[in-house]
GROMACS .gro file of C-alpha atoms in nm:
model
  403
    1MET     CA    1   0.865   0.960   2.496
    2ALA     CA    2   0.791   0.742   2.194
    3GLY     CA    3   1.113   0.849   2.027
    4ALA     CA    4   1.311   0.799   2.347
    5ARG     CA    5   1.194   0.445   2.390
    6SER     CA    6   1.281   0.367   2.030
    7ARG     CA    7   1.632   0.510   2.075
    8ASN     CA    8   1.685   0.314   2.398
    9PHE     CA    9   1.566  -0.017   2.252
   10THR     CA   10   1.838  -0.277   2.312
   11GLY     CA   11   1.706  -0.576   2.118
   12TRP     CA   12   1.742  -0.668   1.752
   13PRO     CA   13   1.693  -0.341   1.557
   14LEU     CA   14   1.447  -0.519   1.326
   15PHE     CA   15   1.192  -0.508   1.607
   16ALA     CA   16   1.267  -0.155   1.727
   17ASN     CA   17   0.995  -0.004   1.506
   18SER     CA   18   0.693  -0.150   1.332
   19PHE     CA   19   0.796  -0.029   0.986
   20ARG     CA   20   1.118  -0.230   0.996
   21PRO     CA   21   0.988  -0.590   0.984
   22PHE     CA   22   0.664  -0.517   0.805
   23PHE     CA   23   0.812  -0.310   0.522
   24LEU     CA   24   1.094  -0.560   0.470
   25LEU     CA   25   0.876  -0.873   0.481
   26ALA     CA   26   0.599  -0.713   0.275
   27ALA     CA   27   0.850  -0.628   0.002
   28ILE     CA   28   0.987  -0.983   0.000
   29GLN     CA   29   0.638  -1.131  -0.008
   30ALA     CA   30   0.527  -0.894  -0.288
   31ALA     CA   31   0.822  -1.000  -0.503
   32LEU     CA   32   0.796  -1.374  -0.430
   33SER     CA   33   0.418  -1.381  -0.481
   34ILE     CA   34   0.449  -1.243  -0.835
   35LEU     CA   35   0.749  -1.468  -0.904
   36VAL     CA   36   0.522  -1.764  -0.821
   37TRP     CA   37   0.211  -1.617  -0.982
   38LEU     CA   38   0.330  -1.605  -1.344
   39PRO     CA   39   0.398  -1.981  -1.373
   40MET     CA   40   0.072  -2.041  -1.186
   41PHE     CA   41  -0.110  -1.821  -1.439
   42TYR     CA   42   0.028  -2.029  -1.726
   43GLY     CA   43  -0.046  -2.361  -1.552
   44GLU     CA   44   0.317  -2.452  -1.490
   45LEU     CA   45   0.301  -2.441  -1.109
   46SER     CA   46   0.046  -2.494  -0.834
   47VAL     CA   47   0.026  -2.440  -0.458
   48SER     CA   48  -0.169  -2.639  -0.201
   49SER     CA   49  -0.425  -2.367  -0.142
   50ALA     CA   50  -0.801  -2.404  -0.114
   51PHE     CA   51  -0.817  -2.092  -0.330
   52ALA     CA   52  -0.809  -2.116  -0.709
   53PRO     CA   53  -0.481  -1.977  -0.851
   54ARG     CA   54  -0.641  -1.642  -0.942
   55ASP     CA   55  -0.793  -1.602  -0.597
   56TRP     CA   56  -0.469  -1.698  -0.423
   57HIS     CA   57  -0.286  -1.430  -0.622
   58ILE     CA   58  -0.546  -1.162  -0.548
   59HIS     CA   59  -0.571  -1.255  -0.181
   60GLU     CA   60  -0.199  -1.249  -0.117
   61MET     CA   61  -0.167  -0.907  -0.279
   62LEU     CA   62  -0.482  -0.752  -0.134
   63TYR     CA   63  -0.511  -0.919   0.206
   64GLY     CA   64  -0.152  -1.032   0.261
   65PHE     CA   65   0.100  -0.781   0.125
   66LEU     CA   66  -0.098  -0.458   0.167
   67PRO     CA   67  -0.208  -0.518   0.530
   68ALA     CA   68   0.158  -0.564   0.624
   69VAL     CA   69   0.251  -0.228   0.470
   70ILE     CA   70  -0.053  -0.060   0.626
   71THR     CA   71   0.042  -0.203   0.967
   72GLY     CA   72   0.402  -0.089   0.935
   73PHE     CA   73   0.284   0.262   0.852
   74LEU     CA   74   0.001   0.272   1.107
   75PHE     CA   75   0.200   0.159   1.409
   76THR     CA   76   0.482   0.396   1.316
   77ALA     CA   77   0.243   0.691   1.280
   78ILE     CA   78   0.027   0.626   1.589
   79PRO     CA   79   0.298   0.718   1.844
   80ASN     CA   80   0.338   1.050   1.659
   81TRP     CA   81  -0.040   1.100   1.661
   82THR     CA   82  -0.089   1.013   2.028
   83GLY     CA   83   0.244   1.068   2.204
   84ARG     CA   84   0.223   0.715   2.337
   85LEU     CA   85   0.494   0.450   2.327
   86PRO     CA   86   0.536   0.240   2.010
   87ILE     CA   87   0.479  -0.132   1.979
   88GLN     CA   88   0.822  -0.296   1.968
   89GLY     CA   89   1.021  -0.596   2.087
   90ALA     CA   90   0.832  -0.915   2.173
   91PRO     CA   91   0.479  -0.779   2.104
   92LEU     CA   92   0.591  -0.663   1.759
   93ALA     CA   93   0.765  -0.995   1.691
   94GLY     CA   94   0.445  -1.174   1.791
   95LEU     CA   95   0.240  -0.964   1.549
   96VAL     CA   96   0.486  -1.039   1.269
   97THR     CA   97   0.463  -1.410   1.350
   98VAL     CA   98   0.083  -1.400   1.321
   99TRP     CA   99   0.111  -1.232   0.980
  100LEU     CA  100   0.361  -1.496   0.861
  101ALA     CA  101   0.138  -1.773   0.993
  102GLY     CA  102  -0.147  -1.632   0.786
  103ARG     CA  103   0.060  -1.648   0.469
  104VAL     CA  104   0.150  -2.012   0.535
  105ALA     CA  105  -0.206  -2.106   0.634
  106VAL     CA  106  -0.357  -1.957   0.318
  107THR     CA  107  -0.098  -2.116   0.088
  108LEU     CA  108  -0.143  -2.462   0.248
  109SER     CA  109  -0.517  -2.433   0.314
  110ALA     CA  110  -0.600  -2.728   0.087
  111ASN     CA  111  -0.429  -2.943   0.351
  112THR     CA  112  -0.522  -2.758   0.670
  113GLY     CA  113  -0.881  -2.669   0.576
  114TRP     CA  114  -1.038  -2.336   0.483
  115THR     CA  115  -1.177  -2.258   0.828
  116PHE     CA  116  -0.835  -2.296   0.990
  117ALA     CA  117  -0.683  -2.070   0.723
  118LEU     CA  118  -0.962  -1.816   0.780
  119VAL     CA  119  -0.905  -1.801   1.157
  120VAL     CA  120  -0.525  -1.775   1.133
  121ASP     CA  121  -0.532  -1.526   0.847
  122ALA     CA  122  -0.801  -1.302   0.999
  123ALA     CA  123  -0.630  -1.300   1.339
  124PHE     CA  124  -0.365  -1.059   1.213
  125LEU     CA  125  -0.594  -0.774   1.109
  126ALA     CA  126  -0.810  -0.836   1.416
  127LEU     CA  127  -0.505  -0.779   1.637
  128VAL     CA  128  -0.406  -0.472   1.436
  129VAL     CA  129  -0.752  -0.319   1.470
  130GLY     CA  130  -0.766  -0.394   1.841
  131ALA     CA  131  -0.422  -0.253   1.917
  132ALA     CA  132  -0.465   0.055   1.698
  133THR     CA  133  -0.807   0.133   1.848
  134ARG     CA  134  -0.669   0.102   2.200
  135GLU     CA  135  -0.377   0.335   2.127
  136ILE     CA  136  -0.583   0.600   1.949
  137ILE     CA  137  -0.856   0.608   2.215
  138ALA     CA  138  -0.603   0.609   2.500
  139GLY     CA  139  -0.421   0.897   2.333
  140GLY     CA  140  -0.743   1.089   2.269
  141ASN     CA  141  -0.659   1.113   1.900
  142TRP     CA  142  -1.015   1.077   1.771
  143ARG     CA  143  -0.954   1.245   1.432
  144ASN     CA  144  -0.752   0.943   1.312
  145LEU     CA  145  -1.005   0.683   1.422
  146PRO     CA  146  -1.160   0.668   1.069
  147VAL     CA  147  -0.832   0.516   0.946
  148VAL     CA  148  -0.879   0.229   1.190
  149GLY     CA  149  -1.241   0.203   1.077
  150LEU     CA  150  -1.121   0.142   0.721
  151VAL     CA  151  -0.882  -0.127   0.845
  152LEU     CA  152  -1.180  -0.288   1.022
  153VAL     CA  153  -1.367  -0.295   0.689
  154LEU     CA  154  -1.055  -0.452   0.534
  155LEU     CA  155  -1.073  -0.722   0.801
  156ALA     CA  156  -1.439  -0.781   0.715
  157GLY     CA  157  -1.347  -0.804   0.347
  158ASN     CA  158  -1.080  -1.062   0.424
  159VAL     CA  159  -1.325  -1.279   0.619
  160ALA     CA  160  -1.577  -1.243   0.336
  161PHE     CA  161  -1.310  -1.344   0.084
  162HIS     CA  162  -1.260  -1.681   0.258
  163VAL     CA  163  -1.634  -1.741   0.295
  164GLU     CA  164  -1.714  -1.633  -0.061
  165THR     CA  165  -1.448  -1.852  -0.221
  166HIS     CA  166  -1.560  -2.153  -0.018
  167TYR     CA  167  -1.934  -2.127  -0.081
  168ALA     CA  168  -1.944  -1.950  -0.420
  169GLY     CA  169  -1.631  -2.106  -0.569
  170ALA     CA  170  -1.461  -1.772  -0.640
  171ALA     CA  171  -1.421  -1.432  -0.480
  172ASP     CA  172  -1.606  -1.135  -0.628
  173VAL     CA  173  -1.765  -0.876  -0.399
  174SER     CA  174  -1.500  -0.927  -0.131
  175ILE     CA  175  -1.230  -0.834  -0.382
  176ARG     CA  176  -1.396  -0.503  -0.456
  177VAL     CA  177  -1.447  -0.437  -0.084
  178GLY     CA  178  -1.073  -0.474  -0.022
  179ILE     CA  179  -0.978  -0.263  -0.322
  180GLY     CA  180  -1.227   0.005  -0.220
  181VAL     CA  181  -1.071   0.026   0.127
  182VAL     CA  182  -0.720   0.052  -0.019
  183VAL     CA  183  -0.825   0.334  -0.254
  184LEU     CA  184  -0.987   0.525   0.032
  185LEU     CA  185  -0.681   0.479   0.254
  186ILE     CA  186  -0.457   0.614  -0.023
  187GLY     CA  187  -0.695   0.905  -0.074
  188LEU     CA  188  -0.718   0.983   0.297
  189ILE     CA  189  -0.356   0.932   0.404
  190GLY     CA  190  -0.203   1.044   0.075
  191GLY     CA  191  -0.417   1.357   0.086
  192ARG     CA  192  -0.252   1.451   0.415
  193ILE     CA  193   0.109   1.350   0.368
  194ILE     CA  194   0.163   1.450   0.003
  195PRO     CA  195   0.081   1.821   0.041
  196SER     CA  196   0.248   1.828   0.385
  197PHE     CA  197   0.578   1.674   0.269
  198THR     CA  198   0.568   1.884  -0.048
  199ARG     CA  199   0.514   2.207   0.145
  200ASN     CA  200   0.800   2.130   0.384
  201TRP     CA  201   1.043   2.069   0.097
  202LEU     CA  202   0.931   2.364  -0.115
  203VAL     CA  203   0.964   2.610   0.171
  204LYS     CA  204   1.329   2.504   0.212
  205PHE     CA  205   1.446   2.438  -0.142
  206ASN     CA  206   1.207   2.586  -0.398
  207PRO     CA  207   1.012   2.885  -0.261
  208GLY     CA  208   0.703   2.991  -0.450
  209ARG     CA  209   0.363   2.834  -0.505
  210LEU     CA  210   0.277   2.593  -0.223
  211PRO     CA  211   0.032   2.302  -0.211
  212VAL     CA  212  -0.314   2.350  -0.067
  213PRO     CA  213  -0.336   2.159   0.266
  214PHE     CA  214  -0.608   1.906   0.345
  215GLY     CA  215  -0.937   2.090   0.382
  216ARG     CA  216  -1.310   2.077   0.317
  217PHE     CA  217  -1.266   2.011  -0.055
  218ASP     CA  218  -1.049   1.708   0.022
  219GLY     CA  219  -1.300   1.581   0.276
  220ALA     CA  220  -1.579   1.615   0.021
  221VAL     CA  221  -1.377   1.427  -0.242
  222ILE     CA  222  -1.311   1.143   0.005
  223GLY     CA  223  -1.681   1.127   0.093
  224LEU     CA  224  -1.788   1.121  -0.273
  225SER     CA  225  -1.520   0.861  -0.344
  226ALA     CA  226  -1.665   0.640  -0.073
  227LEU     CA  227  -2.012   0.668  -0.227
  228ALA     CA  228  -1.881   0.593  -0.577
  229LEU     CA  229  -1.684   0.295  -0.449
  230ILE     CA  230  -1.987   0.156  -0.265
  231ALA     CA  231  -2.180   0.178  -0.593
  232TRP     CA  232  -1.888   0.006  -0.770
  233ILE     CA  233  -1.876  -0.272  -0.510
  234ALA     CA  234  -2.249  -0.336  -0.551
  235ALA     CA  235  -2.283  -0.286  -0.929
  236PRO     CA  236  -1.949  -0.226  -1.105
  237LEU     CA  237  -2.091  -0.226  -1.459
  238ASN     CA  238  -2.395  -0.007  -1.394
  239MET     CA  239  -2.418   0.313  -1.599
  240ILE     CA  240  -2.490   0.525  -1.289
  241THR     CA  241  -2.178   0.377  -1.129
  242GLY     CA  242  -1.984   0.474  -1.441
  243VAL     CA  243  -2.099   0.835  -1.424
  244ALA     CA  244  -2.013   0.853  -1.053
  245MET     CA  245  -1.670   0.701  -1.109
  246ALA     CA  246  -1.591   0.943  -1.392
  247ALA     CA  247  -1.695   1.244  -1.185
  248VAL     CA  248  -1.491   1.136  -0.884
  249GLY     CA  249  -1.191   1.067  -1.108
  250VAL     CA  250  -1.201   1.428  -1.232
  251LEU     CA  251  -1.226   1.553  -0.872
  252HIS     CA  252  -0.915   1.357  -0.778
  253LEU     CA  253  -0.730   1.513  -1.073
  254VAL     CA  254  -0.830   1.857  -0.946
  255ARG     CA  255  -0.717   1.758  -0.599
  256LEU     CA  256  -0.380   1.641  -0.729
  257ALA     CA  257  -0.330   1.962  -0.927
  258ARG     CA  258  -0.363   2.162  -0.603
  259TRP     CA  259  -0.054   1.992  -0.451
  260ALA     CA  260   0.216   2.159  -0.665
  261GLY     CA  261   0.364   1.830  -0.777
  262ASP     CA  262   0.508   1.995  -1.089
  263ARG     CA  263   0.747   2.186  -0.862
  264THR     CA  264   0.903   1.872  -0.707
  265THR     CA  265   1.090   1.733  -1.009
  266ARG     CA  266   1.427   1.802  -0.843
  267GLU     CA  267   1.352   1.558  -0.559
  268ARG     CA  268   1.231   1.216  -0.676
  269LEU     CA  269   1.149   1.115  -0.318
  270LEU     CA  270   0.867   1.369  -0.336
  271LEU     CA  271   0.783   1.344  -0.705
  272ILE     CA  272   0.704   0.973  -0.676
  273LEU     CA  273   0.423   1.048  -0.428
  274HIS     CA  274   0.253   1.269  -0.688
  275VAL     CA  275   0.317   1.016  -0.966
  276GLY     CA  276   0.174   0.736  -0.754
  277TYR     CA  277  -0.139   0.936  -0.679
  278VAL     CA  278  -0.205   0.986  -1.053
  279PHE     CA  279  -0.313   0.621  -1.063
  280VAL     CA  280  -0.601   0.694  -0.824
  281PRO     CA  281  -0.800   0.914  -1.067
  282LEU     CA  282  -0.683   0.694  -1.355
  283GLY     CA  283  -0.840   0.394  -1.182
  284PHE     CA  284  -1.170   0.577  -1.134
  285ILE     CA  285  -1.177   0.688  -1.498
  286LEU     CA  286  -1.084   0.343  -1.637
  287ASN     CA  287  -1.354   0.182  -1.421
  288ALA     CA  288  -1.601   0.437  -1.559
  289VAL     CA  289  -1.501   0.340  -1.913
  290ALA     CA  290  -1.547  -0.027  -1.815
  291ALA     CA  291  -1.896   0.049  -1.681
  292PHE     CA  292  -1.981   0.190  -2.025
  293GLY     CA  293  -1.865  -0.138  -2.182
  294GLU     CA  294  -1.556   0.000  -2.355
  295LEU     CA  295  -1.284  -0.177  -2.150
  296PRO     CA  296  -1.245  -0.486  -1.932
  297PRO     CA  297  -1.290  -0.402  -1.562
  298SER     CA  298  -0.939  -0.523  -1.480
  299ALA     CA  299  -0.784  -0.214  -1.643
  300GLY     CA  300  -0.908   0.013  -1.365
  301ILE     CA  301  -0.841  -0.246  -1.098
  302HIS     CA  302  -0.476  -0.274  -1.199
  303ALA     CA  303  -0.446   0.105  -1.216
  304TRP     CA  304  -0.543   0.109  -0.849
  305MET     CA  305  -0.354  -0.200  -0.735
  306ALA     CA  306  -0.035  -0.217  -0.944
  307GLY     CA  307  -0.032   0.159  -0.998
  308ALA     CA  308  -0.162   0.346  -0.695
  309ALA     CA  309  -0.105   0.080  -0.429
  310GLY     CA  310   0.225  -0.047  -0.570
  311THR     CA  311   0.378   0.295  -0.629
  312MET     CA  312   0.246   0.462  -0.314
  313THR     CA  313   0.358   0.176  -0.088
  314LEU     CA  314   0.713   0.196  -0.224
  315ALA     CA  315   0.708   0.576  -0.201
  316VAL     CA  316   0.602   0.563   0.165
  317MET     CA  317   0.826   0.268   0.252
  318THR     CA  318   1.139   0.431   0.114
  319ARG     CA  319   1.069   0.771   0.268
  320ALA     CA  320   0.970   0.634   0.609
  321SER     CA  321   1.265   0.395   0.619
  322LEU     CA  322   1.506   0.680   0.552
  323GLY     CA  323   1.337   0.937   0.772
  324HIS     CA  324   1.277   0.718   1.077
  325THR     CA  325   1.633   0.587   1.077
  326GLY     CA  326   1.790   0.932   1.059
  327GLN     CA  327   1.909   0.917   0.697
  328ALA     CA  328   1.907   1.201   0.446
  329LEU     CA  329   1.566   1.245   0.282
  330THR     CA  330   1.676   1.221  -0.078
  331ALA     CA  331   1.632   0.959  -0.349
  332SER     CA  332   1.962   0.789  -0.432
  333PRO     CA  333   2.017   0.631  -0.777
  334ALA     CA  334   1.915   0.293  -0.631
  335VAL     CA  335   1.590   0.437  -0.494
  336GLN     CA  336   1.517   0.610  -0.824
  337ALA     CA  337   1.568   0.277  -1.004
  338ILE     CA  338   1.311   0.120  -0.770
  339TYR     CA  339   1.065   0.396  -0.856
  340ALA     CA  340   1.124   0.357  -1.230
  341ALA     CA  341   1.068  -0.020  -1.206
  342ILE     CA  342   0.732   0.010  -1.025
  343VAL     CA  343   0.598   0.277  -1.262
  344ILE     CA  344   0.698   0.064  -1.564
  345ALA     CA  345   0.533  -0.238  -1.401
  346ALA     CA  346   0.209  -0.049  -1.339
  347LEU     CA  347   0.189   0.094  -1.692
  348ALA     CA  348   0.269  -0.245  -1.845
  349ARG     CA  349   0.003  -0.420  -1.634
  350ILE     CA  350  -0.262  -0.170  -1.740
  351GLY     CA  351  -0.136  -0.194  -2.098
  352ALA     CA  352  -0.175  -0.573  -2.094
  353VAL     CA  353  -0.550  -0.517  -2.050
  354VAL     CA  354  -0.587  -0.222  -2.285
  355LEU     CA  355  -0.369  -0.379  -2.558
  356PRO     CA  356  -0.454  -0.752  -2.549
  357ALA     CA  357  -0.254  -0.822  -2.866
  358TYR     CA  358   0.060  -0.752  -2.659
  359GLY     CA  359  -0.083  -0.901  -2.340
  360ASP     CA  360   0.171  -1.178  -2.279
  361VAL     CA  361   0.473  -0.958  -2.338
  362LEU     CA  362   0.335  -0.680  -2.122
  363LEU     CA  363   0.250  -0.926  -1.845
  364TYR     CA  364   0.613  -1.035  -1.833
  365VAL     CA  365   0.730  -0.674  -1.835
  366ALA     CA  366   0.490  -0.592  -1.552
  367ALA     CA  367   0.595  -0.895  -1.348
  368CYS     CA  368   0.967  -0.825  -1.396
  369GLY     CA  369   0.924  -0.458  -1.308
  370TRP     CA  370   0.723  -0.541  -0.995
  371ILE     CA  371   0.974  -0.805  -0.879
  372LEU     CA  372   1.271  -0.575  -0.944
  373ALA     CA  373   1.104  -0.289  -0.756
  374PHE     CA  374   1.015  -0.482  -0.440
  375LEU     CA  375   1.314  -0.715  -0.439
  376GLY     CA  376   1.525  -0.406  -0.501
  377PHE     CA  377   1.373  -0.243  -0.193
  378ALA     CA  378   1.441  -0.554   0.016
  379VAL     CA  379   1.805  -0.572  -0.099
  380ALA     CA  380   1.875  -0.199  -0.072
  381PHE     CA  381   1.692  -0.132   0.253
  382GLY     CA  382   1.726  -0.472   0.423
  383PRO     CA  383   2.053  -0.387   0.604
  384LEU     CA  384   1.910  -0.051   0.712
  385LEU     CA  385   1.589  -0.205   0.848
  386ALA     CA  386   1.741  -0.516   1.008
  387GLY     CA  387   2.063  -0.374   1.147
  388SER     CA  388   2.294  -0.078   1.141
  389GLY     CA  389   2.174   0.219   0.941
  390ARG     CA  390   2.525   0.341   0.863
  391ARG     CA  391   2.630   0.000   0.732
  392ALA     CA  392   2.347   0.019   0.479
  393LEU     CA  393   2.429   0.363   0.341
  394ALA     CA  394   2.699   0.248   0.100
  395THR     CA  395   2.461  -0.014  -0.044
  396MET     CA  396   2.200   0.248  -0.128
  397GLY     CA  397   2.434   0.531  -0.219
  398VAL     CA  398   2.261   0.753   0.039
  399PRO     CA  399   2.472   1.017   0.214
  400ALA     CA  400   2.466   1.007   0.591
  401PRO     CA  401   2.320   1.319   0.754
  402ALA     CA  402   2.547   1.553   0.941
  403ARG     CA  403   2.569   1.475   1.310
   0.00000   0.00000   0.00000
């Protein structure tokens, strides 16, 4: 029934499915935020936000961009999980409007006041949590309720971010709370879709060794990751935290090795999922090194945020946009260029911390790669998401599937 209602939707195609507006707008916001951030970082530009420039940048990436992508994915997946009808049309447009209002409120919060910005900004995730909980419970799909629980923690982290910056002058713990949630979401969702998508493709096109599906080992790794991240949130530079982070990083490497990613090199649409997940254990290991005093903490943070979050969001956004609009599931040259840009951006951003002598150059490389990747997604996939899928195929170089 969910698919039937989507096919029969007669309004603007942009609001036919949740992934359409949220993936498109999130990509635009991700690109524009970094385009603004670099001159802000060098003191050449300012915005009328109650947040300091650094906190504005972090907030708009962590609690602005990523919640939009998570929402687009979540409300596209829930109808498949529950068999219930998707959110579309006016309710979806209203949710998008609340998200946009949050971006404006945060950016202009020096004029509107921090409490107003908090209420408007937090309203979006509150609505997402409420709607997702209702749908999952109504559909009896209890096994996916932990995903909504993590989004609820993300909402709490966002509220704490506003409060912490107002009363303490800068965000700290609330940043790590948000990052911790994002890492766990990637570990939980990625741990299900990566081996599943890989298995489906290998069975058809490259028979042989198959990935190990999500099981008890994966559940244990997620649980241990949660414990290590809680320790990191509370005491990021503690030696015990460092040991825990290193151990969990190795476990994630073992987990990744079980998914047969080395057998997906022929299809970049799959390979990028495995490449993106590499940044999860890398982030744990770099944070362990930071806890031992050998690196600045930002190296591991950027491995998770620019690397894992940036790459995995683009991997999921491109695949879902193609798959849910009936296009061929293959990475065109344009899509592969997007993937190359985000991986270069992530490596350059980590390198700017690890190699401070080249910091400025690498920052520019990272910013340009990030902007090209997300702006490239918006340009290449915009026509597909906002209008006719067939009209967009020539832009992306994607072959239309046989009818």
